[in-house]
PDB file of C-alpha atoms in Angstrom:
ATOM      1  CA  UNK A  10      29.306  15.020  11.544  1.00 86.00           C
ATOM      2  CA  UNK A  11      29.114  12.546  14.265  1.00 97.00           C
ATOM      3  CA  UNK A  12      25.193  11.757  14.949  1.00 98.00           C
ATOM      4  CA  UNK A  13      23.404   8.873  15.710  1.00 98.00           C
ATOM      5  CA  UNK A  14      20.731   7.873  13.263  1.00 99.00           C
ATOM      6  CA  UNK A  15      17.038   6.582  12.998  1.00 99.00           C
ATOM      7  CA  UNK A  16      15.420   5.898   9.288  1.00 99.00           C
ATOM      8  CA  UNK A  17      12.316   4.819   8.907  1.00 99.00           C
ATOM      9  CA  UNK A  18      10.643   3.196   6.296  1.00 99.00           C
ATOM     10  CA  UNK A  19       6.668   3.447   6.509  1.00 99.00           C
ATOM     11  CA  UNK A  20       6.284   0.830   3.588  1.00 98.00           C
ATOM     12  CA  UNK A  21       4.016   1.707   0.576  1.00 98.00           C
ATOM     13  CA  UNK A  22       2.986   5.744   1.783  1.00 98.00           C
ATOM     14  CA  UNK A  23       2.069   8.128  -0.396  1.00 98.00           C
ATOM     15  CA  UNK A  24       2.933  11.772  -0.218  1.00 98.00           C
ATOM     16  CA  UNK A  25      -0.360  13.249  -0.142  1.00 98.00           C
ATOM     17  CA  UNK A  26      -1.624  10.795   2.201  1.00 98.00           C
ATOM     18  CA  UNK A  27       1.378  11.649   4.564  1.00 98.00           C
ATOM     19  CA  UNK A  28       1.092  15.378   4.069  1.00 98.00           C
ATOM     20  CA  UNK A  29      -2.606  15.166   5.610  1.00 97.00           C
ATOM     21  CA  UNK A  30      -2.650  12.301   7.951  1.00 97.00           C
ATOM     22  CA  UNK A  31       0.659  12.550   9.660  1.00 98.00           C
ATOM     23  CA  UNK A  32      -0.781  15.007  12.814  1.00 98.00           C
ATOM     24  CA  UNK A  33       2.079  14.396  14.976  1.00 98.00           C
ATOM     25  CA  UNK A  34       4.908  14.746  12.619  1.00 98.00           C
ATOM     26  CA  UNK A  35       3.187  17.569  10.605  1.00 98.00           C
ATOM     27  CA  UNK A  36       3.401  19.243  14.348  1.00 98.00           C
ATOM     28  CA  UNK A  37       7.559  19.330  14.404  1.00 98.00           C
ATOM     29  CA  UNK A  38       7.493  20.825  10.848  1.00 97.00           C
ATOM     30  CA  UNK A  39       4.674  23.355  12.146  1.00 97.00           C
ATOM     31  CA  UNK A  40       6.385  24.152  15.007  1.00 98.00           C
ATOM     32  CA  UNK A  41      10.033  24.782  13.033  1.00 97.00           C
ATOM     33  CA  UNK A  42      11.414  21.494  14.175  1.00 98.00           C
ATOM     34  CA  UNK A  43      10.948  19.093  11.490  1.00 98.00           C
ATOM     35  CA  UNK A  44      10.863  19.624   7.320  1.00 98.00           C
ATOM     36  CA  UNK A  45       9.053  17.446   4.982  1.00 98.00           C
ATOM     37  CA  UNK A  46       9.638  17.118   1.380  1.00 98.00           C
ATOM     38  CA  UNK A  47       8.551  15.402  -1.694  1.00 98.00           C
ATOM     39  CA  UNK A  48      10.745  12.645  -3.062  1.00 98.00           C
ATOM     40  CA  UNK A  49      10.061  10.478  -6.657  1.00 98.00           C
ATOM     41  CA  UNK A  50      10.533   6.824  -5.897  1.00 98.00           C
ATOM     42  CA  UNK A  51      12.938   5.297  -8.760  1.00 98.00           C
ATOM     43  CA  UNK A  52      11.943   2.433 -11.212  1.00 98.00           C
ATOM     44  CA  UNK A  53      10.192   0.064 -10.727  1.00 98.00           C
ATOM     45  CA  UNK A  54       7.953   1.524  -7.532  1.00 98.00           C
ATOM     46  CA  UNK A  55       8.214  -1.805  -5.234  1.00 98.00           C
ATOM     47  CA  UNK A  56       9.416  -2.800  -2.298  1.00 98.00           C
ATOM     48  CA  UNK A  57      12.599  -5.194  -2.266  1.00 98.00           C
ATOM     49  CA  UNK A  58      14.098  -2.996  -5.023  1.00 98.00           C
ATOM     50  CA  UNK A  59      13.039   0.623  -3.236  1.00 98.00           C
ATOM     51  CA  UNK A  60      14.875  -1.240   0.142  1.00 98.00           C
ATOM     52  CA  UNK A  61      18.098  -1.504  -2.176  1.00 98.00           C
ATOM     53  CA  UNK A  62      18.179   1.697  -3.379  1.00 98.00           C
ATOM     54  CA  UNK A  63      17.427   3.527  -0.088  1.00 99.00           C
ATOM     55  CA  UNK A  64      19.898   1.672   1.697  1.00 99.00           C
ATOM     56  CA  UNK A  65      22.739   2.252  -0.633  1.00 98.00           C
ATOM     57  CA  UNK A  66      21.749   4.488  -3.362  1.00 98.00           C
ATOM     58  CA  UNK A  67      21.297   2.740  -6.211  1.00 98.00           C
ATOM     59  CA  UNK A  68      19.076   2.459  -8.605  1.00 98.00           C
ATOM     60  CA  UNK A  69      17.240  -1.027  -9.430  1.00 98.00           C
ATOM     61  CA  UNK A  70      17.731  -0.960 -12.832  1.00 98.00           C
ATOM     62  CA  UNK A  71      21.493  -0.654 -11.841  1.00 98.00           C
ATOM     63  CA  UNK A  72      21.463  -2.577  -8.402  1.00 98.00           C
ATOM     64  CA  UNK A  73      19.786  -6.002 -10.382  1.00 98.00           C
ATOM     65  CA  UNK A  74      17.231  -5.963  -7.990  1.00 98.00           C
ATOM     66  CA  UNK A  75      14.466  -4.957 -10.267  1.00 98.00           C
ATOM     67  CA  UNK A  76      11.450  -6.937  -8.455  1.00 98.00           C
ATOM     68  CA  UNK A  77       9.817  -8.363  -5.344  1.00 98.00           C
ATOM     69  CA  UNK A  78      11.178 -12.011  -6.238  1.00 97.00           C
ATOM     70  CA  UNK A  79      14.663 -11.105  -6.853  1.00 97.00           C
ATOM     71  CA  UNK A  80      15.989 -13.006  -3.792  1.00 95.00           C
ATOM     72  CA  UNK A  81      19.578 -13.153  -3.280  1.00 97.00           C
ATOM     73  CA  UNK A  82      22.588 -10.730  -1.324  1.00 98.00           C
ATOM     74  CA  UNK A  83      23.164  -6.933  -1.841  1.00 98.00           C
ATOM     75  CA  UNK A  84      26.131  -7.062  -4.301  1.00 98.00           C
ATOM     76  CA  UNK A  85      25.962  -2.520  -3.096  1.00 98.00           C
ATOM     77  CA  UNK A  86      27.508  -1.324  -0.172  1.00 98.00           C
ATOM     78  CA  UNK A  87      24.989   0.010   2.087  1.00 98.00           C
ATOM     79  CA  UNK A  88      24.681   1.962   5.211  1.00 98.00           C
ATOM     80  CA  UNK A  89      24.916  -1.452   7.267  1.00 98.00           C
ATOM     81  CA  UNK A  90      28.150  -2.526   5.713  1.00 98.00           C
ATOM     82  CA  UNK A  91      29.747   1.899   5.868  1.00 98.00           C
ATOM     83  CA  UNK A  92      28.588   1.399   9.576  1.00 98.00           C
ATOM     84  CA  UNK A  93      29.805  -1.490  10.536  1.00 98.00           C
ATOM     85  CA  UNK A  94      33.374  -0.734   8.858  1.00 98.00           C
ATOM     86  CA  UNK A  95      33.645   2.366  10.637  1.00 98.00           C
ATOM     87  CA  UNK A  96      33.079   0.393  14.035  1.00 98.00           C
ATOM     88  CA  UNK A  97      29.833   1.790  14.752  1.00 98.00           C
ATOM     89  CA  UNK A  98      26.523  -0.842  15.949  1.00 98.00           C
ATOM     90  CA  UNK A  99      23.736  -1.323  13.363  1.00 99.00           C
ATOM     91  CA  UNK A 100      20.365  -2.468  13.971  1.00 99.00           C
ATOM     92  CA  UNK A 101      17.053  -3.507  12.211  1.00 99.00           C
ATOM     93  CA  UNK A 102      13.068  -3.710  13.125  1.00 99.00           C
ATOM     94  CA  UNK A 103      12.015  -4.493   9.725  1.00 99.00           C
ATOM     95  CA  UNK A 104      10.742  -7.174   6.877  1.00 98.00           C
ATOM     96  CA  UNK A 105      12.562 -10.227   6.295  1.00 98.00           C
ATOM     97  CA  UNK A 106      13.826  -8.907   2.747  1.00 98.00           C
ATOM     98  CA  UNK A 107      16.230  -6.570   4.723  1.00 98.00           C
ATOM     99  CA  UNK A 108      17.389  -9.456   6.082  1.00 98.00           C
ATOM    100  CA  UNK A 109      18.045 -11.652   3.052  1.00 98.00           C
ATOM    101  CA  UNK A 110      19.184  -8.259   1.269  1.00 98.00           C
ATOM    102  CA  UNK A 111      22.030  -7.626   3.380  1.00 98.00           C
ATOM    103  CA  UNK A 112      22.967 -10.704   6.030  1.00 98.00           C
ATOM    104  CA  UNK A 113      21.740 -14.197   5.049  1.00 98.00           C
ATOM    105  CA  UNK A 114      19.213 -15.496   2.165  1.00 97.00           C
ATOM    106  CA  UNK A 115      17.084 -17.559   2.234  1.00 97.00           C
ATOM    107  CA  UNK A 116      15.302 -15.940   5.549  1.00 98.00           C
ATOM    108  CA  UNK A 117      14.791 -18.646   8.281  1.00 98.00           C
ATOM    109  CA  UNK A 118      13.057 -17.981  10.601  1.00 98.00           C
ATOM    110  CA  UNK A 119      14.508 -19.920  13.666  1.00 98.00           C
ATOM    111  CA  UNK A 120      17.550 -18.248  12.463  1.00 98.00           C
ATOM    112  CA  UNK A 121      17.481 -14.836  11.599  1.00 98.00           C
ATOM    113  CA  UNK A 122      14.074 -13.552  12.963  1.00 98.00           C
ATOM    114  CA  UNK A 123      16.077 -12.614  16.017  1.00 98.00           C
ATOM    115  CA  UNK A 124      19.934 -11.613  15.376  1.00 98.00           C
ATOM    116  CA  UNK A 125      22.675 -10.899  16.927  1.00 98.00           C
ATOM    117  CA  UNK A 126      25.431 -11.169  15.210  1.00 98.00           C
ATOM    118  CA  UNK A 127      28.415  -8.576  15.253  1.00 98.00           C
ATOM    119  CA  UNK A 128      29.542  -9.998  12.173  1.00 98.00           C
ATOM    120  CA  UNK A 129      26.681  -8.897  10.134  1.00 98.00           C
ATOM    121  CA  UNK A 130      26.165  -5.914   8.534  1.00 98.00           C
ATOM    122  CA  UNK A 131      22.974  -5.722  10.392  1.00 99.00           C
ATOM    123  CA  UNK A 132      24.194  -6.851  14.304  1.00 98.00           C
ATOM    124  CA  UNK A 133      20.921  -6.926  15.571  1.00 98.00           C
ATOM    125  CA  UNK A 134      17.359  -7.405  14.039  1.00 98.00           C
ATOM    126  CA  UNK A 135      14.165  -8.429  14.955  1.00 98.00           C
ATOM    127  CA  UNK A 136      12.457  -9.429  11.641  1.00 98.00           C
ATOM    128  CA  UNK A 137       8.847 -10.476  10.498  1.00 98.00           C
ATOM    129  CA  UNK A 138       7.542 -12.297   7.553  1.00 98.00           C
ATOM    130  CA  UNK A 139       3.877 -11.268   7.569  1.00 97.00           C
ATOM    131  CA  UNK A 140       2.143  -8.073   5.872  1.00 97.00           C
ATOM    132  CA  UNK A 141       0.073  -7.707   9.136  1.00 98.00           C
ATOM    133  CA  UNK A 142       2.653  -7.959  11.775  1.00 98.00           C
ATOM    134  CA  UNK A 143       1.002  -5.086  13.972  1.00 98.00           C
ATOM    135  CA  UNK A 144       3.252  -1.187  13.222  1.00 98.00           C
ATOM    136  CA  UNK A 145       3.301  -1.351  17.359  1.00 98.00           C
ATOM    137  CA  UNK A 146       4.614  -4.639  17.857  1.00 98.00           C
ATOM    138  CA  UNK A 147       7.224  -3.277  15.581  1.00 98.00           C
ATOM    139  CA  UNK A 148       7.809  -0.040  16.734  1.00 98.00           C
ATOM    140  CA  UNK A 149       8.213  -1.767  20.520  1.00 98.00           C
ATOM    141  CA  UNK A 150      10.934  -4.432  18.704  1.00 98.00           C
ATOM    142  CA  UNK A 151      12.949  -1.527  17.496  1.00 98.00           C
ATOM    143  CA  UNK A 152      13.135   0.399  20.773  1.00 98.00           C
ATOM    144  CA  UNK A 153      13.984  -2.880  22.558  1.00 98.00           C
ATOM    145  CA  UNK A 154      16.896  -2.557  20.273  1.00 98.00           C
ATOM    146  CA  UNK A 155      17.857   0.550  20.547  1.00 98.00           C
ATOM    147  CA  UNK A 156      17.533   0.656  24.525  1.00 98.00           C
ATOM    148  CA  UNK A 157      19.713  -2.716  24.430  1.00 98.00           C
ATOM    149  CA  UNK A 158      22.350  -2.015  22.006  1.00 98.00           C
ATOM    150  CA  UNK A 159      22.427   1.722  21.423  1.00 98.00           C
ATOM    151  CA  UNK A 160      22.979   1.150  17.941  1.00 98.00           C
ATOM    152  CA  UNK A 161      24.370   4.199  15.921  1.00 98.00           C
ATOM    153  CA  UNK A 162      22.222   3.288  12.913  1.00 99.00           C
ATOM    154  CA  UNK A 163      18.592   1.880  13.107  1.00 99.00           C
ATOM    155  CA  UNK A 164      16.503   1.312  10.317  1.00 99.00           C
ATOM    156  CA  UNK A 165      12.334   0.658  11.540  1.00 99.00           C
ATOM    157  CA  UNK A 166      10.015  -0.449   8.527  1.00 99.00           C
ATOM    158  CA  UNK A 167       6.454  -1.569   9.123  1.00 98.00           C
ATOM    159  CA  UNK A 168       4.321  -2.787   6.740  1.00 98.00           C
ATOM    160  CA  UNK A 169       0.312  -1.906   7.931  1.00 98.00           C
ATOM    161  CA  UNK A 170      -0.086   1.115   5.084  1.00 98.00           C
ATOM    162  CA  UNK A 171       0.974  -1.033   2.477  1.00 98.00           C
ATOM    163  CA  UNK A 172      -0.619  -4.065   3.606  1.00 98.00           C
ATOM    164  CA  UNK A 173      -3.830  -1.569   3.949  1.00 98.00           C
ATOM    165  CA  UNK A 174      -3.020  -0.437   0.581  1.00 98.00           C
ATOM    166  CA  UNK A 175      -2.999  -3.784  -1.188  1.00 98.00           C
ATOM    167  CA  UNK A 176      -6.453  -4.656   0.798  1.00 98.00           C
ATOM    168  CA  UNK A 177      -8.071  -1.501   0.073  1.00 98.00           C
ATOM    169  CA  UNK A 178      -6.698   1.052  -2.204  1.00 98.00           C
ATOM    170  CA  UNK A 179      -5.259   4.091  -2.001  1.00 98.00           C
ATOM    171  CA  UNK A 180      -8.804   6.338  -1.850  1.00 98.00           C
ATOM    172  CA  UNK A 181      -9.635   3.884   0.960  1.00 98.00           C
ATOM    173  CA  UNK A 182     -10.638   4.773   4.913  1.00 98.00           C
ATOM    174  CA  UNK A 183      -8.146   1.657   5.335  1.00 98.00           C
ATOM    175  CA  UNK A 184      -5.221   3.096   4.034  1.00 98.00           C
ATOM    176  CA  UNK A 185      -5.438   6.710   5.583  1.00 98.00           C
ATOM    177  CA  UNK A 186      -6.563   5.600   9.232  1.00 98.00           C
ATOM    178  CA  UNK A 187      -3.427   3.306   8.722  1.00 98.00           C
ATOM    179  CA  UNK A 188      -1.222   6.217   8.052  1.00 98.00           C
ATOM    180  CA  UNK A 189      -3.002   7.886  11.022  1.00 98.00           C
ATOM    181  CA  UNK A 190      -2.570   4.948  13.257  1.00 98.00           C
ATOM    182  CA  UNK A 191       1.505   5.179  12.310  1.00 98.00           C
ATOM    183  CA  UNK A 192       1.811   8.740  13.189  1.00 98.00           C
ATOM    184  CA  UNK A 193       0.440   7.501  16.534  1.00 98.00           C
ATOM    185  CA  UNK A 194       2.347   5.029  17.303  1.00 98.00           C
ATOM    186  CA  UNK A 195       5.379   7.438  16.443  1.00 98.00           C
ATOM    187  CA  UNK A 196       4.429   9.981  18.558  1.00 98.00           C
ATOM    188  CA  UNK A 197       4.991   7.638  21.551  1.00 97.00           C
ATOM    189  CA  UNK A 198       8.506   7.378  20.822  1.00 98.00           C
ATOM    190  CA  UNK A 199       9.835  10.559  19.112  1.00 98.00           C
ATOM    191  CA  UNK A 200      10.856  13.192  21.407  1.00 98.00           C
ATOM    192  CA  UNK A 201      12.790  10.714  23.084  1.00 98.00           C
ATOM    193  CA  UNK A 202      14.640   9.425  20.113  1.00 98.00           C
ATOM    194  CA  UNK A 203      15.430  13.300  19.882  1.00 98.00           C
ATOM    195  CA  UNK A 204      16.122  13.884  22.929  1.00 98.00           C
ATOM    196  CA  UNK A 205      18.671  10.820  23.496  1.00 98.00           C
ATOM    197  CA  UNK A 206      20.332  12.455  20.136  1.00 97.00           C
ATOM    198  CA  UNK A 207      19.124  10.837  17.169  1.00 98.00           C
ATOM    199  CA  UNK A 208      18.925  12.353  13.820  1.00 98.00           C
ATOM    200  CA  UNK A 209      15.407  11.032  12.197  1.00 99.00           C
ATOM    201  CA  UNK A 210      14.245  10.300   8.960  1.00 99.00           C
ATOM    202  CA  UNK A 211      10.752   9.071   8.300  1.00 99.00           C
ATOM    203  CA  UNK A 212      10.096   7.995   4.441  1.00 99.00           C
ATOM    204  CA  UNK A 213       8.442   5.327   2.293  1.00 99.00           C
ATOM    205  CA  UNK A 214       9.882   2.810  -0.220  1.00 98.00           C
ATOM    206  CA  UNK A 215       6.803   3.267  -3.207  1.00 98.00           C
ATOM    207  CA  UNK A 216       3.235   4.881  -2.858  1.00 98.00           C
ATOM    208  CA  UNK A 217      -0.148   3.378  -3.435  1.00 98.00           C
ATOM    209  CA  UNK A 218      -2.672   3.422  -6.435  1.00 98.00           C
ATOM    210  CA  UNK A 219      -6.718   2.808  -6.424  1.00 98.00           C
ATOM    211  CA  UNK A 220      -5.768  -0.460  -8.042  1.00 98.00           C
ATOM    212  CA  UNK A 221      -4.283  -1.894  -4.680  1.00 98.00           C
ATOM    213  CA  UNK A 222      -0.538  -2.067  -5.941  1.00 98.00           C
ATOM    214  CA  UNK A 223       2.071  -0.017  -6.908  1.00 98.00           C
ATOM    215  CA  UNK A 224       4.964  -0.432  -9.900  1.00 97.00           C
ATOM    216  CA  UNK A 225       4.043   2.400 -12.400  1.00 96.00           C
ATOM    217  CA  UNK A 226       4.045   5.735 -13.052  1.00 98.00           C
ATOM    218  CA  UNK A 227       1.385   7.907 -11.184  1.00 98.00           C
ATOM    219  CA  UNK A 228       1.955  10.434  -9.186  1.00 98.00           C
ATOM    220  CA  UNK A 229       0.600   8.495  -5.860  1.00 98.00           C
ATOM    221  CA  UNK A 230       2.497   5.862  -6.967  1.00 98.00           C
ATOM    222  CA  UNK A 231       5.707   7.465  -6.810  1.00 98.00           C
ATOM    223  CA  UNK A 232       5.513  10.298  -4.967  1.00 98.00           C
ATOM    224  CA  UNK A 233       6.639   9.766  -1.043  1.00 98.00           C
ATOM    225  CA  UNK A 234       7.256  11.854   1.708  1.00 98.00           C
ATOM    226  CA  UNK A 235      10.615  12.685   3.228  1.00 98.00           C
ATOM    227  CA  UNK A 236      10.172  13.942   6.961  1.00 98.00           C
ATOM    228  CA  UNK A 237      13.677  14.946   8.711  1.00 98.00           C
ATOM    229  CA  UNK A 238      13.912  15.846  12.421  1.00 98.00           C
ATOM    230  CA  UNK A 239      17.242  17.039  14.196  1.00 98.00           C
ATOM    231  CA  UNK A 240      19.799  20.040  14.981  1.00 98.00           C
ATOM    232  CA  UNK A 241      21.984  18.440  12.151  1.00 98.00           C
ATOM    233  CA  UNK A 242      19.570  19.538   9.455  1.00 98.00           C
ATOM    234  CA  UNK A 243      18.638  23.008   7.952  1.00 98.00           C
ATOM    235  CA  UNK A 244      15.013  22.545   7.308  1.00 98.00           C
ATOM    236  CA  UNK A 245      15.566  24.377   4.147  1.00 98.00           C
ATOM    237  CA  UNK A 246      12.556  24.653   2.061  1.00 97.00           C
ATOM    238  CA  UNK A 247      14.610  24.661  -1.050  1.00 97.00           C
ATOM    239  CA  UNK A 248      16.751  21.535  -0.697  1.00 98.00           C
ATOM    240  CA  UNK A 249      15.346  18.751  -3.242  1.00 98.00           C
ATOM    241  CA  UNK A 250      17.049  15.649  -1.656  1.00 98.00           C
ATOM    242  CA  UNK A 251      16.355  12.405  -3.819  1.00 98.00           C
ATOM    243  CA  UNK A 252      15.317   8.797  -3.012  1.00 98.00           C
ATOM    244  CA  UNK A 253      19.065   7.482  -4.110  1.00 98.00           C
ATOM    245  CA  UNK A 254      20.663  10.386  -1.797  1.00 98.00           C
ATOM    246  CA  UNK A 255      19.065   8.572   1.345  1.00 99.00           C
ATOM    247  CA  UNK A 256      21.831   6.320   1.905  1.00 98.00           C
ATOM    248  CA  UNK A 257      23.943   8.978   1.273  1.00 98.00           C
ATOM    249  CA  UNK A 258      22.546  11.323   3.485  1.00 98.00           C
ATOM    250  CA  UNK A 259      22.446   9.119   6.761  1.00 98.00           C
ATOM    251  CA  UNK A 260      26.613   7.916   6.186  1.00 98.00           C
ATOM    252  CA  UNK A 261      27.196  11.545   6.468  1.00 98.00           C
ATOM    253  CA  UNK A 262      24.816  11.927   9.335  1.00 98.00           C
ATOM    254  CA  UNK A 263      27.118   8.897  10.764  1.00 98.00           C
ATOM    255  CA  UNK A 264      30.342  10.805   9.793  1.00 98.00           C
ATOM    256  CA  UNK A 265      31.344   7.102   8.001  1.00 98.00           C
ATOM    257  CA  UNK A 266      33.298   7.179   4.670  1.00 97.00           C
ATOM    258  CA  UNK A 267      30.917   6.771   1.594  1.00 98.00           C
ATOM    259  CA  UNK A 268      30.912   7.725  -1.809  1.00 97.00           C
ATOM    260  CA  UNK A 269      27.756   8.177  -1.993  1.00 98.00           C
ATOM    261  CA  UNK A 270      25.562  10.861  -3.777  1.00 98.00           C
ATOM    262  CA  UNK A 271      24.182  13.503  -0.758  1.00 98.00           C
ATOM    263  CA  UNK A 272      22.277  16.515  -0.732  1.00 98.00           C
ATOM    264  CA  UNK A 273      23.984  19.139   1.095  1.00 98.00           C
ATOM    265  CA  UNK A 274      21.747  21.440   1.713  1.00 98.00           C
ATOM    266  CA  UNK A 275      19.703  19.015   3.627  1.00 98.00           C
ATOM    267  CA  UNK A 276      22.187  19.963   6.239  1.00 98.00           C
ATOM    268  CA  UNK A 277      23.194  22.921   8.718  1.00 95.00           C
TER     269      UNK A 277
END
């Protein structure tokens, strides 16, 4: 396969919360044109270790990044760095841990909020360091980036659920109108992500809990939703895809060399 790509990352969204708020992308899978399944998030359910493993597979307890204040390099390969290798153009909208995870740590800000770079794994980013940064701010960074640079790989993570989340909990008018507000913002921009070609993913990192975190074991804390869109995949009902097969998954999307685990029948 030889597709372009588009992952996204709605930061701290539970499955059940996504199955019923998510209008416009519950729409595509209505319609025949989308699928959505139900992925467990590994161990521990938080962020900068649920990045790690998306982007290349790996479990934290194998990766090393096994919390939020792990800050240092990737030692994984991850999409970026298959991408980039293959001489295809990466890009990022997305928290400043991506940035320290995979081009430079510490994150400075004069430095790396805006980067271009084409000897990064990530070429070119627009990053943010606050919880509140506004989803359509973000959303309007990474289509500035993808109408600029036409990258073959673009990762968009915003951070309003989760920030919701953590103010609110889970059972919370907060944290659903959030999710609602994302599916909004999204619908602004998807058919013509599809139509320029893209294959599109649309997942979360971790869930949420009525405690206003995440790093256990419930079901809302680790349950997430996987929503694929494209003529590249089968929208078969029986495919159980995993959170480590994500980085996977979008290399073969790519058609880059990986040895990565992948669910095939994802796939037409």
């Amino acid at each position: 396969m030889k597709h372009n790509v588009i992952l996204i990352v709605l930061d701290g969204l539970n499955y059940a919360v996504a199955r019923h708020a998510m209008g416009h992308l519950q729409a595509y899978s209505n319609a025949g044109r989308a699928a959505l399944y139900k992925l467990e998030c590994e161990l521990p359910a938080l962020s900068r270790p649920l990045y790690e493993c998306i982007l290349t597979g790996v479990a934290p307890i194998d990766s090393g990044i096994v919390h939020n204040q792990v800050s240092r390099l990737s030692n994984q390969r991850s999409v970026f760095h298959y991408a980039t290798a293959a001489g295809l153009t990466t890009a990022a909208a997305a928290y400043h841990w991506v940035s320290e995870l995979y081009n430079r740590t510490p994150f400075d800000a004069a430095r790396d909020r805006h980067t271009d770079d084409l000897e990064l794994p990530i070429q070119h980013g627009h990053f943010y360091y606050a919880d509140h940064y506004p989803d359509s701010h973000l959303f309007a960074d990474a289509e500035s980036l993808r109408v600029r640079h036409r990258p073959n790989f673009l990762l968009i993570h915003p951070m309003n659920i989760d920030d919701a989340g953590h103010k609110h909990g889970l059972d919370s008018a907060q944290y659903r109108n959030s999710a609602r507000s994302a599916d909004i913002v999204l619908a602004d921009y998807l058919q013509r992500w599809l139509d320029a070609g893209y294959q599109v993913l649309v997942t979360a990192d971790h869930g949420m809990n009525n405690d206003r975190s995440h790093n256990g074991l419930l079901p809302e804390e680790r349950e997430v939703p996987l929503f694929v869109l494209g003529d590249a995949f089968s929208f078969n009902a029986n495919a159980a895809p995993k959170q480590t097969d994500l980085c996977g998954i979008v290399c073969e999307l790519l058609g880059v060399a990986h040895d990565k685990p992948v669910c095939r029948e994802i796939f037409n």
